[in-house]
Short mmCIF file of C-alpha atoms in Angstrom, two decimals:
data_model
loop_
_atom_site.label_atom_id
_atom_site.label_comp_id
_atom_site.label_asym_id
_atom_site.label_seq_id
_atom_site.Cartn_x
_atom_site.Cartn_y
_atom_site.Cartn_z
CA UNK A 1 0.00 0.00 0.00
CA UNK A 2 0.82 3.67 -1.01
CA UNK A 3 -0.30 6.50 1.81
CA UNK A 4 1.38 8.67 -1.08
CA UNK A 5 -0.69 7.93 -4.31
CA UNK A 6 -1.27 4.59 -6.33
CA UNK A 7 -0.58 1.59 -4.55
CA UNK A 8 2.63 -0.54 -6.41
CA UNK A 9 3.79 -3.73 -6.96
CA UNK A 10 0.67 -4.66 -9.40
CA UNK A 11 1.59 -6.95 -12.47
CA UNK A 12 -0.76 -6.44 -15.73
CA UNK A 13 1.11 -9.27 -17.78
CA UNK A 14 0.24 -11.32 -21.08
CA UNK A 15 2.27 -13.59 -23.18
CA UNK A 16 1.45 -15.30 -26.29
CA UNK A 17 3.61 -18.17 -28.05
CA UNK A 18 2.48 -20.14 -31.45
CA UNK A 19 4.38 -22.54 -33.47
CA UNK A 20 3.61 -23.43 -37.11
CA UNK A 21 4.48 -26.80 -38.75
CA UNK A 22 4.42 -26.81 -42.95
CA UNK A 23 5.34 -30.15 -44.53
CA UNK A 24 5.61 -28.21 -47.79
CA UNK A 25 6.93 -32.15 -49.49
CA UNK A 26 7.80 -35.30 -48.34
CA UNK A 27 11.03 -33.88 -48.25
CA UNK A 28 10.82 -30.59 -46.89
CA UNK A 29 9.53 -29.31 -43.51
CA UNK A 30 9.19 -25.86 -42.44
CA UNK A 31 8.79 -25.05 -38.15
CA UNK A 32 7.46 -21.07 -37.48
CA UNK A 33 7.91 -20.19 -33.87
CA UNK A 34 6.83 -16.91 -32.56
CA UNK A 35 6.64 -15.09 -28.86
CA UNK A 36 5.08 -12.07 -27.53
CA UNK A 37 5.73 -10.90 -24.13
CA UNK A 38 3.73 -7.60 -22.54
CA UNK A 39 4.49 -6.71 -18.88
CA UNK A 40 2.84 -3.51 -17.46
CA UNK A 41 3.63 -3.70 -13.35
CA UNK A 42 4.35 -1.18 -10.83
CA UNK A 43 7.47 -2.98 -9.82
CA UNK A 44 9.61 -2.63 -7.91
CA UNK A 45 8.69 -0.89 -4.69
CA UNK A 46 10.55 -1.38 -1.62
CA UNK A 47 9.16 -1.08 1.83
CA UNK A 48 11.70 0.91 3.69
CA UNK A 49 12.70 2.50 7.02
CA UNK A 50 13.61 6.10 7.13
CA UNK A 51 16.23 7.82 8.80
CA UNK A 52 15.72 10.58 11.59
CA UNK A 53 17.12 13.35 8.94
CA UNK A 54 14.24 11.96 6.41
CA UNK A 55 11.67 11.54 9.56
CA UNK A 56 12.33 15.33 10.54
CA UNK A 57 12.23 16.82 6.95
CA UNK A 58 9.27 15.03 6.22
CA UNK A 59 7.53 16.10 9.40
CA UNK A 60 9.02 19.73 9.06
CA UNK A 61 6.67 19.44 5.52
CA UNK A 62 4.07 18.40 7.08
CA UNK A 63 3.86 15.12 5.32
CA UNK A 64 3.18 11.86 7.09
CA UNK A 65 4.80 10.10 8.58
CA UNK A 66 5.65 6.51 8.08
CA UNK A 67 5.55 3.85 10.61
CA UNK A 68 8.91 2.52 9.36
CA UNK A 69 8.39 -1.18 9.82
CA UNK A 70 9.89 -2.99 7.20
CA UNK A 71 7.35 -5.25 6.83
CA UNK A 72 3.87 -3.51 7.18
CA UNK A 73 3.81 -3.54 3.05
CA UNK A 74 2.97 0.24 3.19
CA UNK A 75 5.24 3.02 2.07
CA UNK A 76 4.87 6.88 1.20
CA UNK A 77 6.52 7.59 -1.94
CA UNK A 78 5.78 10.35 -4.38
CA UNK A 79 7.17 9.02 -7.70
CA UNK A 80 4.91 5.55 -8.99
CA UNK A 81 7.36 2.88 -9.96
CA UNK A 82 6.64 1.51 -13.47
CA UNK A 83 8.47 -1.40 -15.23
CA UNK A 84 6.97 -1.62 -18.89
CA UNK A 85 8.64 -4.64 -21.29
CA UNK A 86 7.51 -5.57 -24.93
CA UNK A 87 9.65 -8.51 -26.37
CA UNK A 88 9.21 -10.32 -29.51
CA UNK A 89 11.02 -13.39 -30.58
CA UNK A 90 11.00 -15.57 -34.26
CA UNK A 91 12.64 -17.97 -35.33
CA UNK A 92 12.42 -20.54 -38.61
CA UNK A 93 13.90 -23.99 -38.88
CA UNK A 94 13.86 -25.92 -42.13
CA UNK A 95 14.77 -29.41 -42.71
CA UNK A 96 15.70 -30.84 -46.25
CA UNK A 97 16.20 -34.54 -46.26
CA UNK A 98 18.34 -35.83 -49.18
CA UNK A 99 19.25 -39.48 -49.75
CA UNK A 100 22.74 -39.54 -47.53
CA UNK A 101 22.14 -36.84 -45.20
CA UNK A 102 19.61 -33.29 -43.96
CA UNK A 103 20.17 -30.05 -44.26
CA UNK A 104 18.88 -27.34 -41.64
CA UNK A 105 18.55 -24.41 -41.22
CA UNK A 106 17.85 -22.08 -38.19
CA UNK A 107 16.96 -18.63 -38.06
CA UNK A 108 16.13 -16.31 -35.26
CA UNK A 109 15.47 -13.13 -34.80
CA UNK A 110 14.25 -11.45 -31.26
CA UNK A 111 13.55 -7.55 -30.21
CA UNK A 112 13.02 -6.06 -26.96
CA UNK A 113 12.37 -2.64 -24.88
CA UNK A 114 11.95 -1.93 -21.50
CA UNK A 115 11.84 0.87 -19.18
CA UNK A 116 12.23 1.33 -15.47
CA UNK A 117 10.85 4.50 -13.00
CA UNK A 118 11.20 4.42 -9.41
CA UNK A 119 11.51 7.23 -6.44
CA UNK A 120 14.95 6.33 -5.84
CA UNK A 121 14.96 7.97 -1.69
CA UNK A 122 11.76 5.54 -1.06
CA UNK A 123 10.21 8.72 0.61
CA UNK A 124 7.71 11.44 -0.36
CA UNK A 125 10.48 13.97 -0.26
CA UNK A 126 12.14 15.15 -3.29
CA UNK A 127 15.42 14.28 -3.33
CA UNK A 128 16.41 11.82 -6.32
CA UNK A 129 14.48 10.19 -8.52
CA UNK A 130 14.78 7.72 -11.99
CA UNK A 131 12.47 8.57 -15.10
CA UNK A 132 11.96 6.48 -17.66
CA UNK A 133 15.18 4.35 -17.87
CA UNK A 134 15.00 3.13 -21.50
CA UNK A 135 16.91 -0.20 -22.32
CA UNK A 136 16.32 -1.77 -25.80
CA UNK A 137 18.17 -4.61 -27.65
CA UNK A 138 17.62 -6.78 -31.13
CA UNK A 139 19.35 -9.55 -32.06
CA UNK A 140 19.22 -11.88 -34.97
CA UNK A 141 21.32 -14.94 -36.10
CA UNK A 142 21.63 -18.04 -38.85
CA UNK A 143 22.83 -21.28 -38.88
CA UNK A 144 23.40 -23.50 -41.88
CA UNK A 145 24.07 -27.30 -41.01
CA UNK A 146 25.02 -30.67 -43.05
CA UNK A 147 23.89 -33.59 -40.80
CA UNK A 148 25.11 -37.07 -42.46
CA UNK A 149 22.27 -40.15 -42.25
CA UNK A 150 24.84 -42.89 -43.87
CA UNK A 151 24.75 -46.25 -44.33
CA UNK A 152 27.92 -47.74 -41.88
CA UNK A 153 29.92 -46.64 -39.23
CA UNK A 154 30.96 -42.80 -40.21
CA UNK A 155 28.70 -39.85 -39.04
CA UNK A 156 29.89 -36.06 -39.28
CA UNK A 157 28.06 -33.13 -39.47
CA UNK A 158 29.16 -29.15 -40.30
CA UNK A 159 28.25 -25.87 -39.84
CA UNK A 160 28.36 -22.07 -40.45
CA UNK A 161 26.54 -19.96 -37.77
CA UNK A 162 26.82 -16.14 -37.39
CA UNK A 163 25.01 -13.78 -34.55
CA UNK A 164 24.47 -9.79 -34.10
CA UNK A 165 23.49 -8.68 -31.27
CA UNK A 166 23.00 -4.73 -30.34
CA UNK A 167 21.98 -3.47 -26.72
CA UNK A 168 21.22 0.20 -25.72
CA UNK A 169 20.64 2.17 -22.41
CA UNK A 170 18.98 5.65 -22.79
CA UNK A 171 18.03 8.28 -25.72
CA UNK A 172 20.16 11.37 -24.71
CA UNK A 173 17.32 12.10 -22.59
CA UNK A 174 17.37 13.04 -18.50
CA UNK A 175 16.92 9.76 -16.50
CA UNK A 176 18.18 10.79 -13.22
CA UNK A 177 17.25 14.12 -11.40
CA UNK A 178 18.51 15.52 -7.90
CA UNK A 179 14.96 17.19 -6.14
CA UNK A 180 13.90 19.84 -4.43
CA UNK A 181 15.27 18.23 -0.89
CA UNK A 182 18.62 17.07 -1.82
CA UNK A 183 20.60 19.46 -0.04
CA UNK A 184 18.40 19.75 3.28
CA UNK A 185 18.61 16.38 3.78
CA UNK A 186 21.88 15.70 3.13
CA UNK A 187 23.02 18.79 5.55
CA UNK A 188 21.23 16.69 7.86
CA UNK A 189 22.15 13.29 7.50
CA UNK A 190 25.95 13.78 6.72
CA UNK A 191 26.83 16.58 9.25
CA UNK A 192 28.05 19.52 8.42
CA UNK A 193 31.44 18.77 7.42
CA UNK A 194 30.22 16.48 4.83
CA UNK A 195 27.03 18.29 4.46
CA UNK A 196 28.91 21.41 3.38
CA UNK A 197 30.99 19.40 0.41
CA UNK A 198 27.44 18.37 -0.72
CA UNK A 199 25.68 21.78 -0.79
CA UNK A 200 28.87 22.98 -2.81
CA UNK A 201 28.37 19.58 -4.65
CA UNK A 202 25.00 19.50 -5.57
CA UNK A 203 21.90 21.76 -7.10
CA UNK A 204 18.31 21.93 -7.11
CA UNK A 205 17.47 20.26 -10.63
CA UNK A 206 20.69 18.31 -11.45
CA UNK A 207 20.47 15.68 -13.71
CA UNK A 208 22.36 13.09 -16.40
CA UNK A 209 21.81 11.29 -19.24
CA UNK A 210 22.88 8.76 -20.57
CA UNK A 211 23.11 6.87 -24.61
CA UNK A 212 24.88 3.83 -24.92
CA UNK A 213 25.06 1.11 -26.96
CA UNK A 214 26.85 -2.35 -27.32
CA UNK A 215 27.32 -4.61 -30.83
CA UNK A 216 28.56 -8.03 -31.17
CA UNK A 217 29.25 -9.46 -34.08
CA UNK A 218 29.98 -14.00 -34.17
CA UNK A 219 30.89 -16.01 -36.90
CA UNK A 220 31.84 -19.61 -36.61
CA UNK A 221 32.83 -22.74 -38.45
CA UNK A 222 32.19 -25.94 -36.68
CA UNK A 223 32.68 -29.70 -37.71
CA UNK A 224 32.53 -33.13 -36.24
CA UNK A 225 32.48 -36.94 -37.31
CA UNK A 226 31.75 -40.16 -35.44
CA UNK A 227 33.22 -43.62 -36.54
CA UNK A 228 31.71 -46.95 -34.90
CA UNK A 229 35.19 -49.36 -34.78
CA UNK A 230 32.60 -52.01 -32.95
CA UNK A 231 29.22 -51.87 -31.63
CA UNK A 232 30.43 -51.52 -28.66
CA UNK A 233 32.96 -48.98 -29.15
CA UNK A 234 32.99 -45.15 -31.13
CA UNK A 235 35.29 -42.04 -31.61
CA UNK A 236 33.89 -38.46 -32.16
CA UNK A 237 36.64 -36.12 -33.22
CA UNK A 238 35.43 -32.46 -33.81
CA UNK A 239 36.64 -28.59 -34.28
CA UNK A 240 34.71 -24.61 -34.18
CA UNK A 241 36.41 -21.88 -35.13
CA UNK A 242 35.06 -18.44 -33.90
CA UNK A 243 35.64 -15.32 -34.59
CA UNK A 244 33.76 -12.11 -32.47
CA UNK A 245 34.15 -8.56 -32.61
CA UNK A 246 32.44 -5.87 -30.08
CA UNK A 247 32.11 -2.39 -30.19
CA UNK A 248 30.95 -0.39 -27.71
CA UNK A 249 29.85 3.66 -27.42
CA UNK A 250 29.25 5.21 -24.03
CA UNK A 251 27.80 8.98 -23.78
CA UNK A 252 26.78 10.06 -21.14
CA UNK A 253 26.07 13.54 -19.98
CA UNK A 254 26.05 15.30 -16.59
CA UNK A 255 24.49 18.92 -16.15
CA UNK A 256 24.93 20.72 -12.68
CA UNK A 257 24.98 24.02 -11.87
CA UNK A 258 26.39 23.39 -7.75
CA UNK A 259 28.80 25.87 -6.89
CA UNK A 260 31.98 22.92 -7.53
CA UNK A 261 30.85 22.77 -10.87
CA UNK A 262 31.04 25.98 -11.94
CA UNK A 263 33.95 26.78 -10.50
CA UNK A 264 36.06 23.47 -11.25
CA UNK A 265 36.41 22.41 -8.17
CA UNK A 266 35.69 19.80 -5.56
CA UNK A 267 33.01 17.11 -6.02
CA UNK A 268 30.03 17.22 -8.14
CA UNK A 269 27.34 15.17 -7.13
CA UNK A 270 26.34 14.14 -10.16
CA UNK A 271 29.42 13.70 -11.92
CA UNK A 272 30.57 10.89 -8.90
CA UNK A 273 26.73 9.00 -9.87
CA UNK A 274 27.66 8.49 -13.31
CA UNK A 275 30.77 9.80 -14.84
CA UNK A 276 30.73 11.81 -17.67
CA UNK A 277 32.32 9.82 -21.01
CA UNK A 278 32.04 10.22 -24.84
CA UNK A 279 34.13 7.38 -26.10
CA UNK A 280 34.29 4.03 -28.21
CA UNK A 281 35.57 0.55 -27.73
CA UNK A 282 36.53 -2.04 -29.93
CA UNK A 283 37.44 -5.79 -29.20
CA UNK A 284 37.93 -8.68 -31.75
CA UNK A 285 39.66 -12.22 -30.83
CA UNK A 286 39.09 -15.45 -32.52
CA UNK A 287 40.50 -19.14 -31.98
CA UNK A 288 39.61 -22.56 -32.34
CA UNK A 289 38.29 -25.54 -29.96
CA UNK A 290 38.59 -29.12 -30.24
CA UNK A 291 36.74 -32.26 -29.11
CA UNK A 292 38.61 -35.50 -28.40
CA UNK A 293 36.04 -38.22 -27.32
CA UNK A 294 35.67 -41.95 -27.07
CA UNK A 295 32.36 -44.07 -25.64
CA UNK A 296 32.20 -47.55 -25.07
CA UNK A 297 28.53 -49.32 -24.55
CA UNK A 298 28.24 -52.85 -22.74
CA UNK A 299 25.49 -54.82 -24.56
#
C-alpha cells in the first residue's frame, strides 16, 4: 500500500507463443515459432525505514509520517514505480532430407524494450528520482548445417553460424534528477562537514543522461564426425572456429549548476553518480576448440 498515491507492486502481464508446422513435401519441412511478451507492473517498490534526517524533513513538511516497519507492506513515496517490457522473438527452422544426409537451417530473430521509473529515496520527499530508464536490444542470427544419415559406421556433421546482437541504455534524454530536498537532507544526514561538500556539490534540478550502446558481431565454423570401430565402441573427433568482434559507445552527460561545478572544483554530485564519457571501444579475438572423445557401450 501507497499512503502517497497509487498503490505498487501490481503486475498487468500477457504472453502469447504459437508454433507453425508446414510439410511443404515429403522432403521438406518448415517449423514457425513466434513469442510475444507484454508486462505492465508497478514494480519494484521497496518497503523501507527512514532515517531521523528523512523523519524530521518530512515532518518539518508536514507530510506523514511513516511507521517505518519494514514489513507492514505500506510506504509513502511520491514518484509511482513503473516497469513496462515488450519482447518479440522468431525464429524458422527448415529441414531438407536428401538421400545420404539433412540439411537445416535455423533462423532467429528477437527484439526487446523496457523501461524502469522508481523514487529512488523511497520517501515522499524530493530528493532523487529515476524517469523512464529506456533499455532496448535486437538480435538476430543463422545457422546452416550438413547432418550425415549414412549407411555404416561414419557420421559427421558441419556448420556455419553467425550472430548480431545490439543493446542500448537511454536516448540522450534526463533519466536521473537531484529534487527539491537534496541538499536539506543531506546537511542533515551527513553533518556539516560532509554536508557542506554536498551543498557545494549539488543543485536543485541536477540531472544526467545517458546513450549507450553495445554490438557483437559472431561467426563460426564448426565440424565433427563419429566412426563406430565395434558396436560396442565409437570415436567423435570435432573442431569450431570463432571469430567475435564488439564495439561499444558510451555517452553520457552530466548537467549541474552546484557551486563545484562551476567553478572546477571539488566534487560534483552528479558527476561521482555516473561519470561523464564520450568514447568508443573495440574488441575482436578469434580461436579454435577441439573435441577429443571416445564411448564404449556394454550390450
Amino acid at each position: 500500500e501507497n499512503n502517497s498515491g497509487d498503490d505498487l507492486n501490481g503486475v498487468d502481464d500477457w504472453n502469447a507463443r504459437g508454433k507453425l508446422l508446414w510439410q511443404a513435401t515429403d522432403e521438406l519441412s518448415v517449423l514457425l515459432t513466434g513469442s510475444h511478451v507484454d508486462r505492465d507492473t508497478t514494480c519494484c517498490a521497496a518497503d523501507a525505514t527512514q532515517t531521523a534526517a528523512v523523519m524530521d524533513e518530512l515532518a518539518a513538511q508536514g507530510f506523514p509520517l511513516p511507521k517505518n516497519d519494514a514489513y507492514d507492506w505500506e510506504n509513502n513515496v511520491n514518484v509511482d514505480s513503473e516497469f513496462d517490457l515488450k519482447a518479440d522473438m522468431l525464429s524458422a527452422k527448415l529441414d531438407y532430407d536428401l538421400p545420404w544426409g539433412v540439411i537445416t537451417s535455423l533462423s532467429a530473430w528477437n527484439e526487446y524494450d523496457y523501461s524502469t521509473t522508481f523514487d529512488a529515496d523511497r520517501s515522499e520527499l524530493d530528493i532523487l528520482g529515476t524517469y523512464d530508464d529506456k533499455y532496448s536490444g535486437n538480435a538476430w542470427s543463422e545457422e546452416l548445417r550438413l547432418t550425415s544419415e549414412l549407411e555404416g559406421p561414419l557420421q559427421y556433421l558441419a556448420g556455419l553460424y553467425y550472430a548480431y546482437e545490439k543493446n542500448t541504455r537511454g536516448d540522450g534524454d534526463l533519466f536521473t534528477i537531484l529534487g527539491e530536498d537534496i541538499v536539506t537532507v543531506g546537511l542533515a544526514q551527513l553533518g556539516p562537514i560532509i554536508g557542506t561538500v554536498l551543498s557545494q556539490g549539488a543543485a536543485v534540478g541536477d540531472y544526467i543522461t545517458i546513450d549507450n550502446a553495445w554490438e557483437t558481431d559472431t561467426f563460426a565454423a564448426f565440424g565433427q564426425t563419429t566412426y563406430s570401430f565395434t558396436e560396442q565402441w565409437e570415436l567423435t573427433l570435432g573442431g569450431r572456429y570463432t571469430n567475435e568482434t564488439k564495439d561499444a559507445d558510451f555517452h553520457v552527460t552530466t548537467y549541474s549548476t552546484s557551486a563545484n561545478a562551476q567553478n572546477g572544483s571539488g566534487i560534483v554530485l552528479v558527476d561521482r553518480a555516473f561519470g561523464p564519457i564520450d568514447d568508443s571501444f573495440n574488441r575482436g579475438d578469434d580461436g579454435f576448440t577441439g573435441l577429443c572423445g571416445n564411448r564404449s557401450r556394454n550390450l
